Amino acid sequence: MSPRPGLDQTAVVQAAARLADRDGFHAVTLASLAAELGVRSPSLYNHINGLPGLHAALTLHGLRTLLQGLMKAVVGKSGEDALRQACLAYVEFARTHPGLYEAALQPIAPEQTEVIQAGDSVVELLLQILTPYKLTTDDALHTVRCIRSFCHGFCSLERSGQFAMNLNRDDSLAFMIDVFIQGMNLKAGEV
Amino acid sequence: MSPRPGLDQTAVVQAAARLADRDGFHAVTLASLAAELGVRSPSLYNHINGLPGLHAALTLHGLRTLLQGLMKAVVGKSGEDALRQACLAYVEFARTHPGLYEAALQPIAPEQTEVIQAGDSVVELLLQILTPYKLTTDDALHTVRCIRSFCHGFCSLERSGQFAMNLNRDDSLAFMIDVFIQGMNLKAGEV
DNA sequence: TATATTAACTAATATTATTAGTTTGTGCAA
DNA sequence: TTGCACAAACTAATAATATTAGTTAATATA
């Protein structure tokens, strides 16, 4: 054990995630985080590399949590069912952890290899789900980008209040997934 | 004419848009904007209502510019062609004006009626494009949300460096639009 | 028991947004 | 031409932020 084992990086990042989900990603400042932890803000520098380092750690934590949610949702399922459940789990994660999800989608720099790896894991999971469709390598990757695009876009627009009309949002989500799956069935049949 | 007609709100917002596109939306601070305009930051308060007011004005400017781009892209076109061109124009706008696009998608508060109206105009344009599909009112609105979701998701992920793999991004975009249009053709045929 | 390690601290600095109050340039009317 | 009203831009000051430097003190271990 370290001397005075009060905080560690995990505790700091989890508190930051709590703060982000409660008050929004932009509200995660070193000042607010230090207050949340009952500590002075310079003390945080012992655990994270300033505000940029905190953001990077949150991004990584968010991606890994997202991946776990997706894996849990598709285990034991296959084909269209797995695809549908993965999309729903993606949105579910973004809804229950809005701040952490926002952190997960922050711009990433090329030197953040851990973050890139975590993102790749999500891509690989989706690729596995797509194997029944027997797509070419490129088409499978295009499809993964497609899934990520409409799932992220939906979450992002919903979160920022752009779906203001009086129309059930879960219905919209189901509609969108339907259109995608039907389009994919045609793509698969093309070969 | 006003006395000392150096700046006005339009000039301020346009400079902010320039700054956002060059250095990113987060880099638009009153300090950087004042420096860009050769003025002291308190002077900006004569034209915009602080940083929140500046952001709101940028959001509005972004949405209106986006709408113009979409209208220009679909004029004289119809059906599938119009749909495809609208999606491409959407992405094109986000690519050429990344900071302004980011501003356009900022969370909006219920009291920002002008911003909400601008967003509604985009929705209405898309609804018009969809009329040939003869959808029910609800399905048309679901479809608009779908289009906005995958277009925005694609732009957002591309922008934040999440499409890192060595795979042509325009091909992915075309693939995505194809899947959507094929799925919609089935939806339309269902009736 | 003494020491090395390191967590957390205080103090200080730079940058930011913001408010209050002042100066000053411009257009218009007497 | 002169003076006034208006408003744009200013300076000064305040509060909050991130960050760095250097200090204190708690703990594990030799």
Tab-separated table of C-alpha atoms (C1' of nucleotides) in Angstrom:
chain	number	residue	atom	x	y	z
A	1	MET	CA	0.000	0.000	0.000
A	2	SER	CA	1.016	3.557	-0.596
A	3	PRO	CA	1.315	6.068	2.186
A	4	ARG	CA	-1.961	7.836	3.004
A	5	PRO	CA	-4.023	5.738	0.647
A	6	GLY	CA	-6.903	8.163	0.243
A	7	LEU	CA	-7.267	8.481	-3.489
A	8	ASP	CA	-6.086	6.673	-6.562
A	9	GLN	CA	-6.682	7.139	-10.267
A	10	THR	CA	-9.671	4.803	-10.252
A	11	ALA	CA	-11.422	6.712	-7.477
A	12	VAL	CA	-10.725	10.012	-9.218
A	13	VAL	CA	-12.044	8.818	-12.573
A	14	GLN	CA	-15.147	7.269	-11.035
A	15	ALA	CA	-15.924	10.485	-9.195
A	16	ALA	CA	-15.451	12.355	-12.460
A	17	ALA	CA	-17.867	9.982	-14.185
A	18	ARG	CA	-20.418	10.539	-11.435
A	19	LEU	CA	-20.011	14.276	-11.835
A	20	ALA	CA	-20.290	14.086	-15.612
A	21	ASP	CA	-23.491	12.053	-15.473
A	22	ARG	CA	-24.991	14.378	-12.924
A	23	ASP	CA	-23.993	17.807	-14.231
A	24	GLY	CA	-22.727	17.158	-17.750
A	25	PHE	CA	-19.293	16.547	-19.176
A	26	HIS	CA	-18.514	20.247	-19.407
A	27	ALA	CA	-19.078	20.589	-15.660
A	28	VAL	CA	-16.168	18.278	-14.891
A	29	THR	CA	-13.526	20.751	-13.814
A	30	LEU	CA	-10.642	20.150	-11.476
A	31	ALA	CA	-12.257	22.539	-9.034
A	32	SER	CA	-15.613	20.749	-8.999
A	33	LEU	CA	-13.974	17.332	-8.933
A	34	ALA	CA	-11.743	18.298	-6.015
A	35	ALA	CA	-14.764	19.596	-4.134
A	36	GLU	CA	-16.616	16.347	-4.854
A	37	LEU	CA	-13.687	14.381	-3.413
A	38	GLY	CA	-13.131	16.671	-0.426
A	39	VAL	CA	-9.641	17.612	-1.546
A	40	ARG	CA	-7.809	20.627	-2.987
A	41	SER	CA	-7.516	20.744	-6.736
A	42	PRO	CA	-3.709	20.614	-6.959
A	43	SER	CA	-3.837	17.268	-5.151
A	44	LEU	CA	-5.509	15.746	-8.185
A	45	TYR	CA	-2.285	16.170	-10.138
A	46	ASN	CA	-0.876	13.275	-8.132
A	47	HIS	CA	-3.339	10.955	-9.863
A	48	ILE	CA	-4.159	12.421	-13.222
A	49	ASN	CA	-2.203	14.467	-15.702
A	50	GLY	CA	-4.082	17.741	-15.442
A	51	LEU	CA	-7.426	18.392	-17.080
A	52	PRO	CA	-6.415	16.855	-20.426
A	53	GLY	CA	-5.263	13.721	-18.644
A	54	LEU	CA	-8.519	13.514	-16.726
A	55	HIS	CA	-10.506	13.825	-19.917
A	56	ALA	CA	-8.444	11.116	-21.569
A	57	ALA	CA	-8.961	8.793	-18.619
A	58	LEU	CA	-12.698	9.459	-18.704
A	59	THR	CA	-12.812	8.710	-22.426
A	60	LEU	CA	-11.107	5.393	-21.847
A	61	HIS	CA	-13.379	4.510	-18.946
A	62	GLY	CA	-16.416	5.410	-21.039
A	63	LEU	CA	-15.396	3.277	-23.999
A	64	ARG	CA	-14.674	0.273	-21.794
A	65	THR	CA	-17.995	0.603	-19.991
A	66	LEU	CA	-19.782	0.883	-23.326
A	67	LEU	CA	-18.037	-2.239	-24.576
A	68	GLN	CA	-19.093	-4.180	-21.499
A	69	GLY	CA	-22.686	-3.099	-21.984
A	70	LEU	CA	-22.640	-4.225	-25.589
A	71	MET	CA	-21.078	-7.585	-24.760
A	72	LYS	CA	-23.615	-8.246	-22.049
A	73	ALA	CA	-26.421	-7.424	-24.464
A	74	VAL	CA	-25.385	-9.770	-27.262
A	75	VAL	CA	-24.072	-12.763	-25.350
A	76	GLY	CA	-25.977	-15.846	-26.391
A	77	LYS	CA	-27.656	-14.054	-29.282
A	78	SER	CA	-26.902	-14.070	-32.976
A	79	GLY	CA	-27.849	-12.590	-36.309
A	80	GLU	CA	-30.537	-9.981	-36.541
A	81	ASP	CA	-31.416	-10.385	-32.868
A	82	ALA	CA	-27.871	-9.674	-31.735
A	83	LEU	CA	-27.667	-6.694	-34.052
A	84	ARG	CA	-30.862	-5.212	-32.700
A	85	GLN	CA	-29.894	-5.774	-29.090
A	86	ALA	CA	-26.473	-4.201	-29.635
A	87	CYS	CA	-28.049	-1.042	-30.997
A	88	LEU	CA	-30.512	-0.868	-28.126
A	89	ALA	CA	-27.745	-1.449	-25.579
A	90	TYR	CA	-25.697	1.315	-27.171
A	91	VAL	CA	-28.512	3.810	-26.763
A	92	GLU	CA	-29.318	2.501	-23.304
A	93	PHE	CA	-25.755	3.174	-22.200
A	94	ALA	CA	-25.793	6.695	-23.583
A	95	ARG	CA	-29.072	7.386	-21.812
A	96	THR	CA	-28.102	6.059	-18.404
A	97	HIS	CA	-24.587	7.528	-18.482
A	98	PRO	CA	-24.924	10.711	-20.530
A	99	GLY	CA	-21.792	12.374	-19.223
A	100	LEU	CA	-19.646	9.291	-19.479
A	101	TYR	CA	-20.960	8.635	-22.970
A	102	GLU	CA	-20.122	12.177	-23.990
A	103	ALA	CA	-16.639	11.609	-22.622
A	104	ALA	CA	-16.310	8.394	-24.607
A	105	LEU	CA	-16.929	10.263	-27.851
A	106	GLN	CA	-14.448	13.095	-27.253
A	107	PRO	CA	-11.953	13.672	-30.033
A	108	ILE	CA	-8.974	11.402	-29.629
A	109	ALA	CA	-5.357	12.090	-30.446
A	110	PRO	CA	-3.234	9.563	-32.352
A	111	GLU	CA	-0.954	9.031	-29.357
A	112	GLN	CA	-3.801	7.797	-27.136
A	113	THR	CA	-3.163	4.176	-27.985
A	114	GLU	CA	-5.241	2.757	-25.130
A	115	VAL	CA	-8.262	4.759	-26.216
A	116	ILE	CA	-7.798	3.648	-29.803
A	117	GLN	CA	-7.554	0.040	-28.672
A	118	ALA	CA	-10.778	0.342	-26.697
A	119	GLY	CA	-12.493	1.767	-29.764
A	120	ASP	CA	-11.136	-1.083	-31.853
A	121	SER	CA	-12.637	-3.567	-29.408
A	122	VAL	CA	-16.073	-2.118	-30.035
A	123	VAL	CA	-15.487	-2.391	-33.774
A	124	GLU	CA	-14.428	-6.020	-33.408
A	125	LEU	CA	-17.490	-6.912	-31.390
A	126	LEU	CA	-19.720	-5.456	-34.073
A	127	LEU	CA	-17.768	-7.293	-36.758
A	128	GLN	CA	-18.417	-10.564	-34.968
A	129	ILE	CA	-22.114	-9.858	-34.838
A	130	LEU	CA	-22.061	-9.259	-38.574
A	131	THR	CA	-20.407	-12.543	-39.574
A	132	PRO	CA	-23.744	-14.244	-40.469
A	133	TYR	CA	-24.208	-11.648	-43.214
A	134	LYS	CA	-21.135	-12.954	-45.018
A	135	LEU	CA	-19.993	-9.522	-46.136
A	136	THR	CA	-16.680	-8.708	-47.740
A	137	THR	CA	-14.095	-7.290	-45.346
A	138	ASP	CA	-14.631	-3.754	-46.601
A	139	ASP	CA	-18.398	-3.988	-46.578
A	140	ALA	CA	-18.327	-5.322	-43.036
A	141	LEU	CA	-16.244	-2.326	-41.974
A	142	HIS	CA	-18.549	0.056	-43.813
A	143	THR	CA	-21.450	-1.552	-41.977
A	144	VAL	CA	-19.759	-1.101	-38.618
A	145	ARG	CA	-19.262	2.582	-39.387
A	146	CYS	CA	-22.892	2.752	-40.387
A	147	ILE	CA	-24.088	1.199	-37.121
A	148	ARG	CA	-21.879	3.425	-35.034
A	149	SER	CA	-23.006	6.472	-37.005
A	150	PHE	CA	-26.731	6.055	-36.593
A	151	CYS	CA	-26.501	4.896	-32.997
A	152	HIS	CA	-24.228	7.748	-32.004
A	153	GLY	CA	-26.166	10.281	-34.013
A	154	PHE	CA	-29.409	9.237	-32.413
A	155	CYS	CA	-27.963	9.435	-28.895
A	156	SER	CA	-26.250	12.718	-29.553
A	157	LEU	CA	-29.286	14.422	-31.071
A	158	GLU	CA	-31.594	13.042	-28.426
A	159	ARG	CA	-29.279	14.227	-25.701
A	160	SER	CA	-28.901	17.736	-27.051
A	161	GLY	CA	-32.623	18.202	-27.298
A	162	GLN	CA	-32.922	18.090	-31.094
A	163	PHE	CA	-35.790	15.596	-31.036
A	164	ALA	CA	-38.210	18.126	-29.690
A	165	MET	CA	-41.297	17.072	-31.593
A	166	ASN	CA	-44.038	15.205	-29.830
A	167	LEU	CA	-43.160	11.782	-31.171
A	168	ASN	CA	-42.056	8.757	-29.190
A	169	ARG	CA	-38.306	8.473	-29.359
A	170	ASP	CA	-38.144	4.731	-28.752
A	171	ASP	CA	-40.433	4.270	-31.718
A	172	SER	CA	-38.029	6.344	-33.802
A	173	LEU	CA	-35.153	4.196	-32.636
A	174	ALA	CA	-36.965	0.971	-33.483
A	175	PHE	CA	-37.920	2.420	-36.868
A	176	MET	CA	-34.315	3.333	-37.587
A	177	ILE	CA	-33.009	-0.097	-36.645
A	178	ASP	CA	-35.704	-1.679	-38.824
A	179	VAL	CA	-34.764	0.373	-41.843
A	180	PHE	CA	-31.125	-0.488	-41.347
A	181	ILE	CA	-31.727	-4.218	-40.938
A	182	GLN	CA	-33.974	-4.360	-43.978
A	183	GLY	CA	-31.401	-2.491	-46.002
A	184	MET	CA	-28.726	-4.893	-44.818
A	185	ASN	CA	-30.810	-7.909	-45.740
A	186	LEU	CA	-30.878	-6.630	-49.288
A	187	LYS	CA	-27.130	-5.977	-49.224
A	188	ALA	CA	-26.528	-9.528	-48.033
A	189	GLY	CA	-28.818	-10.889	-50.720
A	190	GLU	CA	-26.956	-9.018	-53.427
A	191	VAL	CA	-23.963	-11.316	-53.352
B	1	MET	CA	-25.617	54.902	-38.720
B	2	SER	CA	-24.360	54.225	-35.259
B	3	PRO	CA	-21.434	56.081	-33.807
B	4	ARG	CA	-18.055	54.457	-34.468
B	5	PRO	CA	-19.460	51.701	-36.652
B	6	GLY	CA	-16.622	49.248	-36.129
B	7	LEU	CA	-18.392	46.093	-35.127
B	8	ASP	CA	-21.869	44.712	-35.121
B	9	GLN	CA	-23.336	41.389	-34.139
B	10	THR	CA	-22.943	39.982	-37.639
B	11	ALA	CA	-19.255	40.786	-37.775
B	12	VAL	CA	-18.718	39.316	-34.328
B	13	VAL	CA	-20.546	36.083	-35.140
B	14	GLN	CA	-18.767	35.688	-38.454
B	15	ALA	CA	-15.400	36.148	-36.798
B	16	ALA	CA	-16.419	33.558	-34.203
B	17	ALA	CA	-17.375	31.144	-36.969
B	18	ARG	CA	-14.017	31.687	-38.628
B	19	LEU	CA	-12.285	31.022	-35.337
B	20	ALA	CA	-14.367	27.917	-34.673
B	21	ASP	CA	-13.605	26.449	-38.087
B	22	ARG	CA	-9.909	27.177	-37.709
B	23	ASP	CA	-9.256	26.186	-34.086
B	24	GLY	CA	-12.365	24.290	-33.018
B	25	PHE	CA	-15.542	25.316	-31.276
B	26	HIS	CA	-13.968	25.013	-27.830
B	27	ALA	CA	-11.327	27.556	-28.823
B	28	VAL	CA	-13.936	30.275	-29.271
B	29	THR	CA	-13.424	32.300	-26.116
B	30	LEU	CA	-14.168	35.962	-25.624
B	31	ALA	CA	-10.452	36.542	-25.219
B	32	SER	CA	-9.500	34.835	-28.499
B	33	LEU	CA	-12.404	36.420	-30.334
B	34	ALA	CA	-11.505	39.886	-29.087
B	35	ALA	CA	-7.915	39.344	-30.186
B	36	GLU	CA	-9.116	38.197	-33.607
B	37	LEU	CA	-11.153	41.392	-33.948
B	38	GLY	CA	-8.481	43.712	-32.573
B	39	VAL	CA	-10.601	44.757	-29.634
B	40	ARG	CA	-10.731	44.243	-25.846
B	41	SER	CA	-12.965	41.454	-24.651
B	42	PRO	CA	-15.400	43.600	-22.608
B	43	SER	CA	-16.223	45.469	-25.802
B	44	LEU	CA	-17.846	42.337	-27.155
B	45	TYR	CA	-20.600	42.678	-24.585
B	46	ASN	CA	-21.952	45.567	-26.626
B	47	HIS	CA	-22.844	43.115	-29.395
B	48	ILE	CA	-23.436	39.738	-27.801
B	49	ASN	CA	-24.799	38.652	-24.468
B	50	GLY	CA	-21.641	37.186	-22.964
B	51	LEU	CA	-20.246	33.791	-23.843
B	52	PRO	CA	-23.623	32.004	-23.655
B	53	GLY	CA	-25.107	34.607	-25.987
B	54	LEU	CA	-22.231	34.186	-28.417
B	55	HIS	CA	-22.699	30.427	-28.443
B	56	ALA	CA	-26.416	30.800	-29.031
B	57	ALA	CA	-25.801	33.179	-31.927
B	58	LEU	CA	-23.269	30.764	-33.429
B	59	THR	CA	-25.733	27.882	-33.133
B	60	LEU	CA	-28.350	29.880	-34.982
B	61	HIS	CA	-25.899	30.950	-37.669
B	62	GLY	CA	-24.773	27.350	-38.092
B	63	LEU	CA	-28.272	25.957	-38.474
B	64	ARG	CA	-29.215	28.597	-41.010
B	65	THR	CA	-26.074	28.000	-43.033
B	66	LEU	CA	-26.715	24.270	-42.956
B	67	LEU	CA	-30.277	24.794	-44.153
B	68	GLN	CA	-29.073	26.931	-47.048
B	69	GLY	CA	-26.588	24.240	-48.050
B	70	LEU	CA	-29.297	21.593	-48.004
B	71	MET	CA	-31.712	23.712	-50.013
B	72	LYS	CA	-29.100	24.473	-52.617
B	73	ALA	CA	-28.309	20.774	-52.919
B	74	VAL	CA	-31.859	19.547	-53.512
B	75	VAL	CA	-33.305	22.302	-55.638
B	76	GLY	CA	-34.571	20.864	-58.884
B	77	LYS	CA	-34.140	17.285	-57.680
B	78	SER	CA	-36.654	14.811	-56.334
B	79	GLY	CA	-37.062	11.378	-54.830
B	80	GLU	CA	-34.065	9.187	-54.208
B	81	ASP	CA	-31.766	11.649	-55.928
B	82	ALA	CA	-32.813	14.517	-53.676
B	83	LEU	CA	-32.480	12.323	-50.615
B	84	ARG	CA	-28.970	11.280	-51.553
B	85	GLN	CA	-27.873	14.817	-52.364
B	86	ALA	CA	-29.264	16.123	-49.091
B	87	CYS	CA	-27.227	13.613	-47.111
B	88	LEU	CA	-24.084	14.424	-49.061
B	89	ALA	CA	-24.653	18.158	-48.625
B	90	TYR	CA	-25.123	17.668	-44.906
B	91	VAL	CA	-21.774	15.925	-44.583
B	92	GLU	CA	-20.138	18.398	-46.921
B	93	PHE	CA	-21.223	21.274	-44.706
B	94	ALA	CA	-19.905	19.581	-41.584
B	95	ARG	CA	-16.589	18.935	-43.297
B	96	THR	CA	-16.037	22.422	-44.657
B	97	HIS	CA	-17.300	24.185	-41.536
B	98	PRO	CA	-16.392	21.855	-38.682
B	99	GLY	CA	-16.522	24.469	-35.959
B	100	LEU	CA	-19.721	26.040	-37.177
B	101	TYR	CA	-21.283	22.619	-37.538
B	102	GLU	CA	-20.289	21.743	-33.999
B	103	ALA	CA	-21.883	24.983	-32.876
B	104	ALA	CA	-25.075	24.132	-34.750
B	105	LEU	CA	-25.442	20.905	-32.787
B	106	GLN	CA	-24.914	22.383	-29.325
B	107	PRO	CA	-27.596	21.570	-26.790
B	108	ILE	CA	-30.450	24.021	-27.058
B	109	ALA	CA	-32.616	25.411	-24.291
B	110	PRO	CA	-36.408	25.575	-24.660
B	111	GLU	CA	-36.385	29.377	-24.595
B	112	GLN	CA	-34.185	29.648	-27.706
B	113	THR	CA	-37.151	29.926	-29.999
B	114	GLU	CA	-35.176	31.173	-32.996
B	115	VAL	CA	-32.840	28.193	-32.791
B	116	ILE	CA	-35.759	25.801	-32.501
B	117	GLN	CA	-37.386	27.416	-35.538
B	118	ALA	CA	-34.213	27.013	-37.562
B	119	GLY	CA	-34.063	23.347	-36.594
B	120	ASP	CA	-37.693	22.939	-37.579
B	121	SER	CA	-36.910	24.379	-41.004
B	122	VAL	CA	-34.390	21.606	-41.579
B	123	VAL	CA	-36.963	19.038	-40.523
B	124	GLU	CA	-39.521	20.533	-42.908
B	125	LEU	CA	-37.116	20.474	-45.815
B	126	LEU	CA	-36.441	16.792	-45.225
B	127	LEU	CA	-40.168	16.105	-44.925
B	128	GLN	CA	-40.699	17.685	-48.325
B	129	ILE	CA	-38.029	15.489	-49.845
B	130	LEU	CA	-39.789	12.452	-48.411
B	131	THR	CA	-43.235	13.172	-49.862
B	132	PRO	CA	-42.766	10.769	-52.816
B	133	TYR	CA	-42.505	7.902	-50.326
B	134	LYS	CA	-46.079	8.491	-49.216
B	135	LEU	CA	-45.359	7.728	-45.584
B	136	THR	CA	-47.723	8.260	-42.693
B	137	THR	CA	-47.089	11.439	-40.742
B	138	ASP	CA	-45.397	9.572	-37.914
B	139	ASP	CA	-43.298	7.410	-40.204
B	140	ALA	CA	-42.139	10.479	-42.091
B	141	LEU	CA	-41.037	12.062	-38.828
B	142	HIS	CA	-39.303	8.858	-37.775
B	143	THR	CA	-37.515	8.882	-41.099
B	144	VAL	CA	-36.378	12.463	-40.646
B	145	ARG	CA	-34.942	11.559	-37.273
B	146	CYS	CA	-33.257	8.607	-38.888
B	147	ILE	CA	-31.656	10.732	-41.597
B	148	ARG	CA	-30.492	13.326	-39.118
B	149	SER	CA	-29.128	10.611	-36.848
B	150	PHE	CA	-26.955	8.816	-39.336
B	151	CYS	CA	-25.765	11.985	-41.037
B	152	HIS	CA	-24.893	13.664	-37.768
B	153	GLY	CA	-23.381	10.505	-36.323
B	154	PHE	CA	-21.190	10.043	-39.362
B	155	CYS	CA	-19.970	13.655	-39.284
B	156	SER	CA	-19.422	13.619	-35.565
B	157	LEU	CA	-17.488	10.354	-35.509
B	158	GLU	CA	-15.457	11.305	-38.552
B	159	ARG	CA	-14.630	14.645	-37.003
B	160	SER	CA	-13.543	13.227	-33.683
B	161	GLY	CA	-11.204	10.758	-35.310
B	162	GLN	CA	-13.213	7.613	-34.613
B	163	PHE	CA	-12.948	6.372	-38.205
B	164	ALA	CA	-9.289	5.602	-37.875
B	165	MET	CA	-9.128	2.438	-39.969
B	166	ASN	CA	-7.637	2.551	-43.385
B	167	LEU	CA	-10.893	2.552	-45.291
B	168	ASN	CA	-12.230	5.252	-47.562
B	169	ARG	CA	-14.707	7.374	-45.663
B	170	ASP	CA	-16.644	8.553	-48.691
B	171	ASP	CA	-17.224	4.914	-49.592
B	172	SER	CA	-18.572	4.340	-46.088
B	173	LEU	CA	-20.878	7.310	-46.490
B	174	ALA	CA	-22.174	6.079	-49.832
B	175	PHE	CA	-22.645	2.604	-48.383
B	176	MET	CA	-24.630	4.005	-45.476
B	177	ILE	CA	-26.890	6.067	-47.690
B	178	ASP	CA	-27.446	3.020	-49.908
B	179	VAL	CA	-28.477	0.840	-46.993
B	180	PHE	CA	-30.846	3.527	-45.786
B	181	ILE	CA	-32.441	4.080	-49.172
B	182	GLN	CA	-32.892	0.376	-49.788
B	183	GLY	CA	-34.440	-0.010	-46.363
B	184	MET	CA	-36.763	2.901	-47.086
B	185	ASN	CA	-37.820	1.409	-50.395
B	186	LEU	CA	-38.992	-1.664	-48.524
B	187	LYS	CA	-40.782	0.491	-45.961
B	188	ALA	CA	-42.551	2.343	-48.739
B	189	GLY	CA	-43.489	-0.926	-50.422
B	190	GLU	CA	-44.954	-2.295	-47.221
B	191	VAL	CA	-48.054	-0.142	-47.382
C	1	DT	C1'	13.352	3.496	15.153
C	2	DA	C1'	14.755	5.862	11.079
C	3	DT	C1'	14.207	6.694	6.340
C	4	DA	C1'	12.323	6.867	1.751
C	5	DT	C1'	8.227	7.575	-0.611
C	6	DT	C1'	4.460	10.086	-1.903
C	7	DA	C1'	-0.213	12.040	-0.950
C	8	DA	C1'	-2.031	16.221	0.072
C	9	DC	C1'	-1.190	20.725	1.303
C	10	DT	C1'	-0.317	26.127	0.825
C	11	DA	C1'	1.127	29.815	-2.012
C	12	DA	C1'	1.557	31.937	-6.224
C	13	DT	C1'	0.744	32.807	-11.280
C	14	DA	C1'	-1.639	33.132	-15.632
C	15	DT	C1'	-5.892	33.039	-18.141
C	16	DT	C1'	-10.684	33.362	-18.400
C	17	DA	C1'	-15.454	35.639	-18.029
C	18	DT	C1'	-17.813	39.310	-16.272
C	19	DT	C1'	-19.351	43.881	-14.207
C	20	DA	C1'	-18.924	48.783	-13.310
C	21	DG	C1'	-17.763	52.950	-14.566
C	22	DT	C1'	-15.292	56.094	-17.906
C	23	DT	C1'	-13.781	57.970	-22.217
C	24	DT	C1'	-14.563	59.295	-26.788
C	25	DG	C1'	-16.023	59.330	-31.481
C	26	DT	C1'	-20.087	60.230	-34.413
C	27	DG	C1'	-24.505	62.088	-36.002
C	28	DC	C1'	-27.978	65.429	-35.442
C	29	DA	C1'	-30.217	69.609	-33.928
C	30	DA	C1'	-30.125	74.313	-32.335
D	1	DT	C1'	-20.584	76.179	-35.953
D	2	DT	C1'	-21.462	74.487	-31.505
D	3	DG	C1'	-23.255	71.474	-28.295
D	4	DC	C1'	-25.755	67.408	-26.977
D	5	DA	C1'	-27.134	62.565	-27.032
D	6	DC	C1'	-25.942	58.087	-27.986
D	7	DA	C1'	-23.356	54.176	-28.023
D	8	DA	C1'	-18.944	51.869	-28.959
D	9	DA	C1'	-14.858	50.862	-26.929
D	10	DC	C1'	-12.036	51.518	-23.168
D	11	DT	C1'	-9.693	50.739	-18.243
D	12	DA	C1'	-10.015	48.775	-13.791
D	13	DA	C1'	-11.467	45.385	-10.802
D	14	DT	C1'	-13.395	40.814	-9.319
D	15	DA	C1'	-14.119	35.936	-9.238
D	16	DA	C1'	-13.167	31.458	-10.995
D	17	DT	C1'	-10.300	28.482	-13.432
D	18	DA	C1'	-5.936	25.504	-14.377
D	19	DT	C1'	-1.407	24.939	-13.264
D	20	DT	C1'	3.362	24.945	-11.075
D	21	DA	C1'	6.559	25.091	-7.220
D	22	DG	C1'	7.717	24.033	-3.001
D	23	DT	C1'	6.296	22.195	1.761
D	24	DT	C1'	4.252	19.150	5.165
D	25	DA	C1'	3.160	14.900	6.866
D	26	DA	C1'	1.587	10.089	6.866
D	27	DT	C1'	2.863	5.369	6.005
D	28	DA	C1'	5.453	1.207	4.675
D	29	DT	C1'	9.596	-0.883	5.154
D	30	DA	C1'	14.459	-1.650	6.177
